[in-house]
XYZ file of C-alpha atoms in Angstrom:
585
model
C 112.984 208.330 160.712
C 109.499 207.326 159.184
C 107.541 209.242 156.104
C 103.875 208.368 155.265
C 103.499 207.655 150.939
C 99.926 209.151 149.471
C 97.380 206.105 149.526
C 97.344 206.305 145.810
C 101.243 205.555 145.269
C 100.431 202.454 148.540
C 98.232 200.973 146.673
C 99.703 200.680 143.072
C 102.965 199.380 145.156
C 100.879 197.006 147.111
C 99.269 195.794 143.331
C 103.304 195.880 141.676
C 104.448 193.712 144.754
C 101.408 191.144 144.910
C 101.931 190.817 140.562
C 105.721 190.651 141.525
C 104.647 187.175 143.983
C 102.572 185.575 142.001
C 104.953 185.928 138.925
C 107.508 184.155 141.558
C 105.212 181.533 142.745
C 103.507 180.847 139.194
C 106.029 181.280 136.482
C 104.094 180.251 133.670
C 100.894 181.727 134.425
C 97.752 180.127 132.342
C 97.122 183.180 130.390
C 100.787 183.252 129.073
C 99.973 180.820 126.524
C 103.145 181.210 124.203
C 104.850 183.452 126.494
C 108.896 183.026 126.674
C 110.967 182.171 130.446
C 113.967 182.838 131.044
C 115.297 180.016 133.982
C 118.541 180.238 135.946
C 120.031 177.584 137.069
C 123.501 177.262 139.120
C 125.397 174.008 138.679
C 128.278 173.759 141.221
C 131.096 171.049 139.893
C 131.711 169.146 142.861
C 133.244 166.054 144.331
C 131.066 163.561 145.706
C 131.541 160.024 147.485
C 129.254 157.567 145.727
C 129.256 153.441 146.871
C 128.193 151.168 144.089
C 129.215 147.229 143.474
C 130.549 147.663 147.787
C 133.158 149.891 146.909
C 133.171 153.884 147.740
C 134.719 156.710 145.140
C 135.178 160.360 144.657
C 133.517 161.282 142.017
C 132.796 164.668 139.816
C 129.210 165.743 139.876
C 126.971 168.305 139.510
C 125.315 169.639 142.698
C 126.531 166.570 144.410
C 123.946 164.496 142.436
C 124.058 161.408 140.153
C 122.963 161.413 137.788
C 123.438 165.002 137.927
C 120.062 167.680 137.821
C 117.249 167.340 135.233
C 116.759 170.468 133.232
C 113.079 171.531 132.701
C 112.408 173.836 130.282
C 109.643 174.912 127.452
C 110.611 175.246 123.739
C 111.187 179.291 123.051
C 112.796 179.476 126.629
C 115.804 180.857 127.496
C 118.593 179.190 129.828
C 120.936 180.859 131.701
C 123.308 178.001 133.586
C 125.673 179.488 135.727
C 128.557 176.657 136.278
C 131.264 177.168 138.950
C 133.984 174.597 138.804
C 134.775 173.636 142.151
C 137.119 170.195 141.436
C 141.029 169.924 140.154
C 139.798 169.021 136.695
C 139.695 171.685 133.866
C 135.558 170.846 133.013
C 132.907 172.317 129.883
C 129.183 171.321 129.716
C 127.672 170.271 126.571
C 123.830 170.837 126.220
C 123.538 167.530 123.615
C 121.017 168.538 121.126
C 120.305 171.971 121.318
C 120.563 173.981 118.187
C 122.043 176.582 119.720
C 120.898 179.215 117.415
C 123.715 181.709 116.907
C 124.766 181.062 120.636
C 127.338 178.984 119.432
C 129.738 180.537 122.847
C 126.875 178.310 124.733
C 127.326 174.877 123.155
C 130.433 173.934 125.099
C 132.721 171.075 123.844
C 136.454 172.253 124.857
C 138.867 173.642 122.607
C 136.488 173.454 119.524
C 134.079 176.556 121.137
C 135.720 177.393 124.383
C 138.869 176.898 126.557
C 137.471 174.824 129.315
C 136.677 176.567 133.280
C 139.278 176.156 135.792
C 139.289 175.264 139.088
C 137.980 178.284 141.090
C 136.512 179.649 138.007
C 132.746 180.013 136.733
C 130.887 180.691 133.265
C 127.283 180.891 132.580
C 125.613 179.317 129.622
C 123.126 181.285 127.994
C 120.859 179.882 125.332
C 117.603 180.139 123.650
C 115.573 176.167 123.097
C 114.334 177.591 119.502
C 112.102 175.329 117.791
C 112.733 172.302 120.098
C 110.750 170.142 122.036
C 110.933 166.021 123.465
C 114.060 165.231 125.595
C 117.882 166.352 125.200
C 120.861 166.098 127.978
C 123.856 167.749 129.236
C 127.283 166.351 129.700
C 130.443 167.009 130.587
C 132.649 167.714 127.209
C 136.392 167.424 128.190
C 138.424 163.989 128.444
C 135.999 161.243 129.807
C 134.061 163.288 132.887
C 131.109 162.812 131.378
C 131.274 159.089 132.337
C 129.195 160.939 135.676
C 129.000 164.524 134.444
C 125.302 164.056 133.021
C 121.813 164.358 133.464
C 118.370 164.993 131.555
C 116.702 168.343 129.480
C 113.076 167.730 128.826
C 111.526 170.231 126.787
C 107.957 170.560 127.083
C 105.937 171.695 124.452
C 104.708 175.468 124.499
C 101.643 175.812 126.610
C 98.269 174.088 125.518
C 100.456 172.962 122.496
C 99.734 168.660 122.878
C 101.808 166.280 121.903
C 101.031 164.133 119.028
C 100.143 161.000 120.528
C 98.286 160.297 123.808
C 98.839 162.259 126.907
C 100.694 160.247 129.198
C 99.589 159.839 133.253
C 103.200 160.360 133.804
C 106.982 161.758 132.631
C 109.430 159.305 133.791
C 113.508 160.313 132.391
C 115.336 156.832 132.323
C 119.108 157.307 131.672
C 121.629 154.693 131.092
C 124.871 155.225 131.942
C 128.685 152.995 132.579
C 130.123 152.595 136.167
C 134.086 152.132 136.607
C 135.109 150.988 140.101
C 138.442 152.946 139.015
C 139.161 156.720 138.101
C 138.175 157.008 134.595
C 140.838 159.752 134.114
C 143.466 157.535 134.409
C 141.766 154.635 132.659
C 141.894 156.661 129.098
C 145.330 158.467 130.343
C 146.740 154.595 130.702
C 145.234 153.899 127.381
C 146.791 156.533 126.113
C 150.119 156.087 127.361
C 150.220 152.054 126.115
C 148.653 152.568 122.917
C 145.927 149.949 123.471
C 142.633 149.758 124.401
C 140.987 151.049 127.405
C 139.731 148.937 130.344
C 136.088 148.387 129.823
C 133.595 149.247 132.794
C 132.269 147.356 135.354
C 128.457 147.652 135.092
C 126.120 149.312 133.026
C 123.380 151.801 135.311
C 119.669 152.242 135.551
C 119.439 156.391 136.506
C 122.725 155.366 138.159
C 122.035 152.199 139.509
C 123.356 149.444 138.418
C 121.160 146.473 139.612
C 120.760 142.845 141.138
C 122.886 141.475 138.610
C 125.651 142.686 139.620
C 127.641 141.478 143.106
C 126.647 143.894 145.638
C 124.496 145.626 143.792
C 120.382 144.210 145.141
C 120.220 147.265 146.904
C 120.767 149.754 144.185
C 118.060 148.628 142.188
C 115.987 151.500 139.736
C 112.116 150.552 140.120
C 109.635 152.176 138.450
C 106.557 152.047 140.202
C 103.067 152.184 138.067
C 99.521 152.026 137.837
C 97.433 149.963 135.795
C 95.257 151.370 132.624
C 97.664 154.468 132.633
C 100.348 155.626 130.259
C 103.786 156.743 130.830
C 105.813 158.700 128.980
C 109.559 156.972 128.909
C 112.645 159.537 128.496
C 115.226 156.969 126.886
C 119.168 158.647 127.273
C 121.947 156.620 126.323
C 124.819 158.817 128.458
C 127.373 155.678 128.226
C 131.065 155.999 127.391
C 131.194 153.577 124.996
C 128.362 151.021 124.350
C 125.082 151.173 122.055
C 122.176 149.327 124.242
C 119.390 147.223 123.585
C 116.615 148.250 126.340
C 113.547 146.343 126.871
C 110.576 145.014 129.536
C 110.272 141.982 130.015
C 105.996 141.573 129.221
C 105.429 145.016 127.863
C 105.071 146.432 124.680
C 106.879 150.220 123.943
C 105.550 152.261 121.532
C 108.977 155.041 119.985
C 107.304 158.520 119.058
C 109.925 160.574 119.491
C 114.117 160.237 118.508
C 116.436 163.290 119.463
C 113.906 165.357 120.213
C 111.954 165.214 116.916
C 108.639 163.500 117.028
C 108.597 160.173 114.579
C 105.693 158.301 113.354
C 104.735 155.764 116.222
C 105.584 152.124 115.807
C 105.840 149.435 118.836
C 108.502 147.119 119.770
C 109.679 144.779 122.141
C 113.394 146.016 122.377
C 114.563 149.612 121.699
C 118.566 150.256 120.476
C 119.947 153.419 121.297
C 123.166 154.706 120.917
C 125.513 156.518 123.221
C 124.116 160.276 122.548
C 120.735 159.548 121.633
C 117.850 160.026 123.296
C 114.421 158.124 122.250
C 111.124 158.739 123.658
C 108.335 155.817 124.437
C 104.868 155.423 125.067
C 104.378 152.143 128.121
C 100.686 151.163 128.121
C 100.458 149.420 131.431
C 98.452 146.648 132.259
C 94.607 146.341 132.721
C 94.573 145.369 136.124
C 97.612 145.113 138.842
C 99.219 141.628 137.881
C 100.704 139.272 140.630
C 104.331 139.986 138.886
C 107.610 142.469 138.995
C 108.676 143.180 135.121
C 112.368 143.207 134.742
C 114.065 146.270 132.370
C 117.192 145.369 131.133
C 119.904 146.738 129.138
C 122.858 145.306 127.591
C 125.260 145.974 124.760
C 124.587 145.381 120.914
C 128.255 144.841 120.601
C 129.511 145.075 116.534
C 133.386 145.321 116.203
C 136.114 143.370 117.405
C 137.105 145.498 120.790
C 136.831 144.318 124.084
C 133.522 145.428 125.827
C 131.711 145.201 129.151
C 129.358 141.918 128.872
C 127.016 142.322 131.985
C 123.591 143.288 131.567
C 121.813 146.077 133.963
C 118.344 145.581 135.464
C 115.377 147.729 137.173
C 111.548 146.354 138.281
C 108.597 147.686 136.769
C 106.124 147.012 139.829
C 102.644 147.439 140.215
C 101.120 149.549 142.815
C 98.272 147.438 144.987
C 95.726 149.290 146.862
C 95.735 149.130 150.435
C 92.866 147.051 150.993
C 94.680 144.459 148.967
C 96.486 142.825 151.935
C 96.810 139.563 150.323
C 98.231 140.558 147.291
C 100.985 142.559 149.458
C 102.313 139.483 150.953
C 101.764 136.929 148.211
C 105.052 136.099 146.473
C 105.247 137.886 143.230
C 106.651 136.154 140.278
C 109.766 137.452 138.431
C 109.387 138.134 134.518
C 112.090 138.942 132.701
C 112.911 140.458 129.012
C 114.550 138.157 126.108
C 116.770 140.971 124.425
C 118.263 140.811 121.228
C 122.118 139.009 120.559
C 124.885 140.878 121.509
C 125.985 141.307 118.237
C 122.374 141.295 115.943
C 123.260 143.776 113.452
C 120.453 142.664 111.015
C 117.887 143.845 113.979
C 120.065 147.088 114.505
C 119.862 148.028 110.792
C 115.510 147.116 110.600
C 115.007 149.040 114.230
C 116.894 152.815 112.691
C 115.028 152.202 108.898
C 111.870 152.098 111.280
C 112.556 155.763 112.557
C 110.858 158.451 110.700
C 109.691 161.763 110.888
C 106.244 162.416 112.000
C 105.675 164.332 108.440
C 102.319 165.647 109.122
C 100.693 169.329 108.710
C 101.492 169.687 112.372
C 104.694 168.703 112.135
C 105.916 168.419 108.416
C 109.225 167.460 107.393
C 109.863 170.815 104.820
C 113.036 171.361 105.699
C 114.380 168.177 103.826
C 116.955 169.774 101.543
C 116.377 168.453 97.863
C 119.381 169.892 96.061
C 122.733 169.609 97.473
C 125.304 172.585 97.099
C 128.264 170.417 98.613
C 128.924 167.079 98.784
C 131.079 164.845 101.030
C 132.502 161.459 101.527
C 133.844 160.425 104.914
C 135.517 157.174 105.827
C 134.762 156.914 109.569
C 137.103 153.815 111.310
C 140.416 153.202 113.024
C 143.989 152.810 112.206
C 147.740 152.980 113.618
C 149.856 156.047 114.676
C 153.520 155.801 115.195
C 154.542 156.990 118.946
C 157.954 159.213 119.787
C 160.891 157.073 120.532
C 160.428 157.610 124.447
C 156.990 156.555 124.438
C 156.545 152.221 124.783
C 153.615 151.468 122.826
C 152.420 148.270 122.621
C 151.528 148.331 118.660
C 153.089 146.890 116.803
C 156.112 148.857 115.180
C 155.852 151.029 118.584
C 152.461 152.382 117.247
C 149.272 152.821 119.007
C 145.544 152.499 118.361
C 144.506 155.936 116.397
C 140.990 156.326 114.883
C 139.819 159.162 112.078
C 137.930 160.336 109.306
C 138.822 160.511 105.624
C 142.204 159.052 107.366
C 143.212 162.205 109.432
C 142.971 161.928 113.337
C 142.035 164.875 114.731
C 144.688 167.281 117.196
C 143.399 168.956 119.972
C 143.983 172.452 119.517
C 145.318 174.101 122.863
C 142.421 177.068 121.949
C 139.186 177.395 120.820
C 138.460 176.930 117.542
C 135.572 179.499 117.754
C 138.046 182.027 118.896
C 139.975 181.617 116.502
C 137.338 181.898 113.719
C 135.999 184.880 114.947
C 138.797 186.939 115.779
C 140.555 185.987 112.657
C 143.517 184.076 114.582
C 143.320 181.049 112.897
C 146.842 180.752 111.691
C 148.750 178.556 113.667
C 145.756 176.969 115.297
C 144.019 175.210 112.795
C 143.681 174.473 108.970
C 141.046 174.590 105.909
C 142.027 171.733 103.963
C 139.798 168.585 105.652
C 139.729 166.663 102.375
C 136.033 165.702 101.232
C 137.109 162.712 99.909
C 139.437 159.717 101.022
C 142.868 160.513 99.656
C 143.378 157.018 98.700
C 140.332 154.774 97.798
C 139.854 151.258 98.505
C 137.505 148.334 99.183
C 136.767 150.407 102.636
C 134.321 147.211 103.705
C 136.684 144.432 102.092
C 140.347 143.370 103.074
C 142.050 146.469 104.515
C 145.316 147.922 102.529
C 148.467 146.913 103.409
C 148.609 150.711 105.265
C 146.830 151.094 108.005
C 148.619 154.127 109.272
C 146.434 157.834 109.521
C 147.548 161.111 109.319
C 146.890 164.186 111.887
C 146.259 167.107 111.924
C 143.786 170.357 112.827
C 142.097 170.652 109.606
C 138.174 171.853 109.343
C 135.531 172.301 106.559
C 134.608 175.926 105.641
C 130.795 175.903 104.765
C 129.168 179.253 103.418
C 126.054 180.311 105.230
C 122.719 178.720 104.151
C 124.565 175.719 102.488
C 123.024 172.578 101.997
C 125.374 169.640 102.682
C 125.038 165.772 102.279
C 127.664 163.762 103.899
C 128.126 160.078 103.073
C 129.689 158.265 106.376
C 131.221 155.092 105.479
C 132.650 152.600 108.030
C 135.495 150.775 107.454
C 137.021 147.237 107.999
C 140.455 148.337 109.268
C 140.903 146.726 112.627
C 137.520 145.732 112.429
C 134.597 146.981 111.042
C 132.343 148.726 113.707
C 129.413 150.859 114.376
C 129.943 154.543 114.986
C 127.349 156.265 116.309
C 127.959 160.056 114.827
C 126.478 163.472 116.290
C 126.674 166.593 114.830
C 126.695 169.813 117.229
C 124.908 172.579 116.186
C 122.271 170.929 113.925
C 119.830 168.601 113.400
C 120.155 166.321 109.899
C 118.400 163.979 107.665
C 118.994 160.843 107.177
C 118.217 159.486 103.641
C 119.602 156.168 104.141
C 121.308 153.270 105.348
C 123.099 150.010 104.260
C 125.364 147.050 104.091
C 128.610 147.256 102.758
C 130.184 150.032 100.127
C 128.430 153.093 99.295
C 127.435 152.984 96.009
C 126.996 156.861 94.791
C 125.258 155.578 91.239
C 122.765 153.514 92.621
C 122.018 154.311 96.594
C 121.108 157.885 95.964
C 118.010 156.611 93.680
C 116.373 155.205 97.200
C 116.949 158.113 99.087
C 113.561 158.622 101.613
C 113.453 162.673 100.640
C 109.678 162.287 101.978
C 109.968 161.400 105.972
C 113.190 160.853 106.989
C 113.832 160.550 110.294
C 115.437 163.892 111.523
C 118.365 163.295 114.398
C 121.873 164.922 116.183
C 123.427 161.261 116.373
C 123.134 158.562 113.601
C 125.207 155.522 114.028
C 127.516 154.442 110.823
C 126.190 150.362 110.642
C 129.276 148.357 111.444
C 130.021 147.573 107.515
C 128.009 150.067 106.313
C 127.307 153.340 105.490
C 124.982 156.159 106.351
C 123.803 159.346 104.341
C 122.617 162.834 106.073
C 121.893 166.712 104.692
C 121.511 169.554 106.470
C 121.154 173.122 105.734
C 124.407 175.074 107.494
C 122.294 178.137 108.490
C 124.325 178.057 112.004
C 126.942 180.337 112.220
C 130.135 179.378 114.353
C 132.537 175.919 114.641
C 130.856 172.584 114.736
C 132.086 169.967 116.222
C 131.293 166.706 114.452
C 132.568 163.464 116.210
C 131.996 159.526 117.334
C 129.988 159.509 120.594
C 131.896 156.914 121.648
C 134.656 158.456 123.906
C 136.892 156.157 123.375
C 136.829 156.715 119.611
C 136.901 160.609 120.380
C 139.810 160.284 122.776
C 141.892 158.313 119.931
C 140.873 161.661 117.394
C 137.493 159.784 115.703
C 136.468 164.080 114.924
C 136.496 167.292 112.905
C 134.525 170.352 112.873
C 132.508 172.539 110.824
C 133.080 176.393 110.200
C 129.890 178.117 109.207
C 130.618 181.756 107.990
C 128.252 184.232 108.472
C 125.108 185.198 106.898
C 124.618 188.815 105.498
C 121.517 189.928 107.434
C 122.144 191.015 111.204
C 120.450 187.846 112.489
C 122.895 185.277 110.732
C 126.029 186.322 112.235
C 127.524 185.075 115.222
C 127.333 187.813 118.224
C 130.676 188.298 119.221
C 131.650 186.577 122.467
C 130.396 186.969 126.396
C 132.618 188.385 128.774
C 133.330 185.602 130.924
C 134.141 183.178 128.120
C 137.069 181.373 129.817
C 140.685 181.912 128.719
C 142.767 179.264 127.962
């Protein structure tokens, strides 16, 4: 049965529908110039078969894809991620970087802010980019999935908002990553079980290639295909397990302007180091006219402790486009330049490249936030050391021990529920304790001859930080086992870093040097092998921070602790209370 509407009411439907489309087909219409998006997106965990190095495994991905989806979004939108676990493994995604203002449910590493989703089950992410913009990524945050559980965020600047250097011609996200021919699961569960350490991997990867280098491997080759006079913007990720990486191309100079997501003041280099959760973003001025000539990229390790690593070396082409006309050129044999990259184990070019970082400290973009008294203040010994195992386990230490690794000597215990839960439902007893010591319990030459004990302690323990408190934290490696670099990140904020160096921290005379003007402004800093490192931060985030080594082997042997930021007393500085499909344990 049919009814006729009044021509009036037709039209302003026909208007509502046509806005309706072209919202759909344009979502960021030119005259929204600061307007705020919200984006869906639906990752499905599933398995996929991938072949690399001639050999074909099942492996956990997003959407089938590896690397897994790139996340687009524009600082001051909002992301709602709908994940539905489709694989045997328990699985949580980790948006690296993102402050997660207050949306602390969102940020995702298991146990610390949410019982991971189960097979058959689904949870949607929902978080606001506030005052963000360069490039981020996501990873899986549970055991070691994320060895292919990753993939890119770039956040774009508001609209008609430039960025501070050149516009590039083109975007280009380049993410390195570690390729096991065997199940990584039950690489780490082996380590486990004997104590030592874990097998290393069989190639490093170029956006999930791993390259000529490798046997097998010609055909999965990352090029990156340019024209002359142009320049490209470079999205660096380190998503590794375990290795820092020197990156370079072979004939081309790379200017850094951007670390973490924070723009830095722009200086070039030959060789960038980045460290397994960091991203760094740079500027590739190509060549004046189309050269005769493939470029290599490379990266390899910077390798700075004593454990066993992989010692291969990934490579992609930079090529030249040729016009068409230039037949010649097409078939003329092209000559092969490739990158000298720094020693594996160069630690005096490690510590000049991260003093070179620094915050972009203009009007624009000043660096304000730099907190210049310090409420609380904190001393952590970052390194390994040697837990006993029960009688029916056959470790391989010796003693029957095995390989632990902590801070301020405690290993950290996995609780078997969320931290975050527990916190804000007042159910913390029994789950975790208050007492993470701020200090090392015992002191001692921490870059000398280790003590005599090398054994840690364990335990649950967090930090309990007031709202709006401004914390410096001195990370100092150690030499037990072996001194080593540990590349830190801190969930939940961004930090400062004031300053770097060689051997013991001296709290008389480093503090004097602190850079309080322009220092560089990051989520992962790594601890130089031998060294130490000094951050701040404000803790105006409530919820439970996770703070641990990003790399997963140190992680998986308890290299961790968290933060517990109480809430403010205005409405916006508490923590909302959680979403409904937060996932039970």
């Amino acid at each position: 049965m049919g009814f006729n509407l009044p021509s009036s009411i037709a039209f302003s439907m026909a208007i509502f529908f046509a806005v309706c489309a072209f919202l759909c087909m344009f979502p960021e219409p030119a005259f929204a110039k600061h307007a705020r998006f919200t984006r869906h997106y639906k990752f499905n965990i599933k398995l996929q078969n991938v072949t690399r190095l001639c050999q074909t495994k099942s492996i956990v991905t997003v959407n089938g894809q590896f690397p897994g989806p790139r996340i687009i979004a524009r600082e001051g939108d909002r992301l709602v991620i709908k994940v539905v676990n489709h694989v045997q493994h328990n699985l949580t995604l980790h948006w690296h970087g993102v402050r997660q203002m207050r949306s602390g449910w969102a940020d995702g590493p298991a146990y610390i802010t949410q019982c991971p989703i189960q097979t058959g089950q689904s949870y949607v992410y929902n978080f606001t980019i506030t005052g963000q913009r360069g490039t981020l990524f996501w990873h899986a945050h549970i055991s070691w999935l994320r060895a292919t559980v990753y993939g890119p965020i770039v956040i774009l600047p508001k609209r008609h908002v430039p960025y501070p250097f050149p516009q590039p011609f083109k975007e280009v996200p380049i993410i390195f990553g570690e390729w096991w021919k065997a199940d990584t699961e039950t690489v780490i569960s082996q380590a486990l079980q004997t104590g030592l350490g874990p097998n290393v991997s069989d190639a490093y990867t170029i956006n999930g290639l791993p390259g000529p280098l490798y046997n097998c491997s010609a055909k999965d080759t990352y090029k990156l295909k340019v024209k002359p006079r142009r320049t490209y913007l470079l999205r660096l990720i380190n998503a590794a397990l375990n290795d820092e990486l020197f990156f370079s191309i072979s004939n081309h100079t790379l200017t850094v302007v951007e670390a973490d997501a924070v723009y830095v003041k722009p200086f070039k280099t030959q060789t960038v180091l980045i460290t397994p959760g960091q991203t760094t973003n740079v500027l590739l001025r190509t060549k004046s006219k189309s050269p005769n000539a493939k470029f290599v990229m490379a990266a390899r390790p910077y390798v700075s402790g004593p454990a066993a690593f992989d010692n291969s070396t990934t490579t992609g082409l930079l090529e030249y486009e040729v016009a068409s006309s230039s037949t010649n050129n097409k078939n003329k044999k092209k000559q092969l330049f490739t990158p000298v990259l720094p020693k594996l184990n160069d630690t005096l070019f490690s510590m000049k490249y991260n003093k070179k970082i620094l915050s972009l400290a203009n009007p624009k973009f000043p660096a304000a936030n730099v907190p210049k008294t310090v409420q609380k203040h904190f001393f952590f010994t970052v390194g390994l050391g040697v837990l006993p195992c029960s009688k029916n386990q056959a470790c391989q230490g010796p003693n029957n021990t095995r390989l632990a690794a902590a801070i301020n000597n405690v290993t950290f215990v996995q609780p078997n529920t969320a931290l975050l839960q527990a916190h804000f439902f007042n159910q913390s007893k029994g789950v975790y304790t208050t007492d993470f010591p701020a200090n090392p319990a015992f002191k001692f030459n921490y870059t000398g001859s280790p003590p005599s004990n090398i054994a840690v302690s364990s335990g649950t323990k967090v930090v309990v930080l007031p709202f709006n408190t401004t914390v410096e934290v001195v990370l100092q490696d150690t030499s037990i086992i072996g001194a080593e670099s540990h590349p830190l990140h801190l969930h939940g904020f961004n930090f400062f870093v004031l300053g770097l160096g060689s051997g013991n921290f001296d709290p008389k005379n480093d503090p004097k040097k602190y850079n309080l003007v322009d220092p560089a402004e990051r989520n992962t800093v790594g601890v130089p092998s031998g060294g130490w490192v000094a951050i701040r931060f404000l803790a105006d985030n409530p919820g439970v921070w996770f703070m641990h080594c990003h790399l997963e082997v140190h992680t998986s042997w308890g290299l961790k602790m968290a933060w517990v930021v109480l809430d403010g007393k205005r409405r916006n500085q508490k923590l909302p209370p959680p979403p409904s499909d937060l996932p039970k344990c």
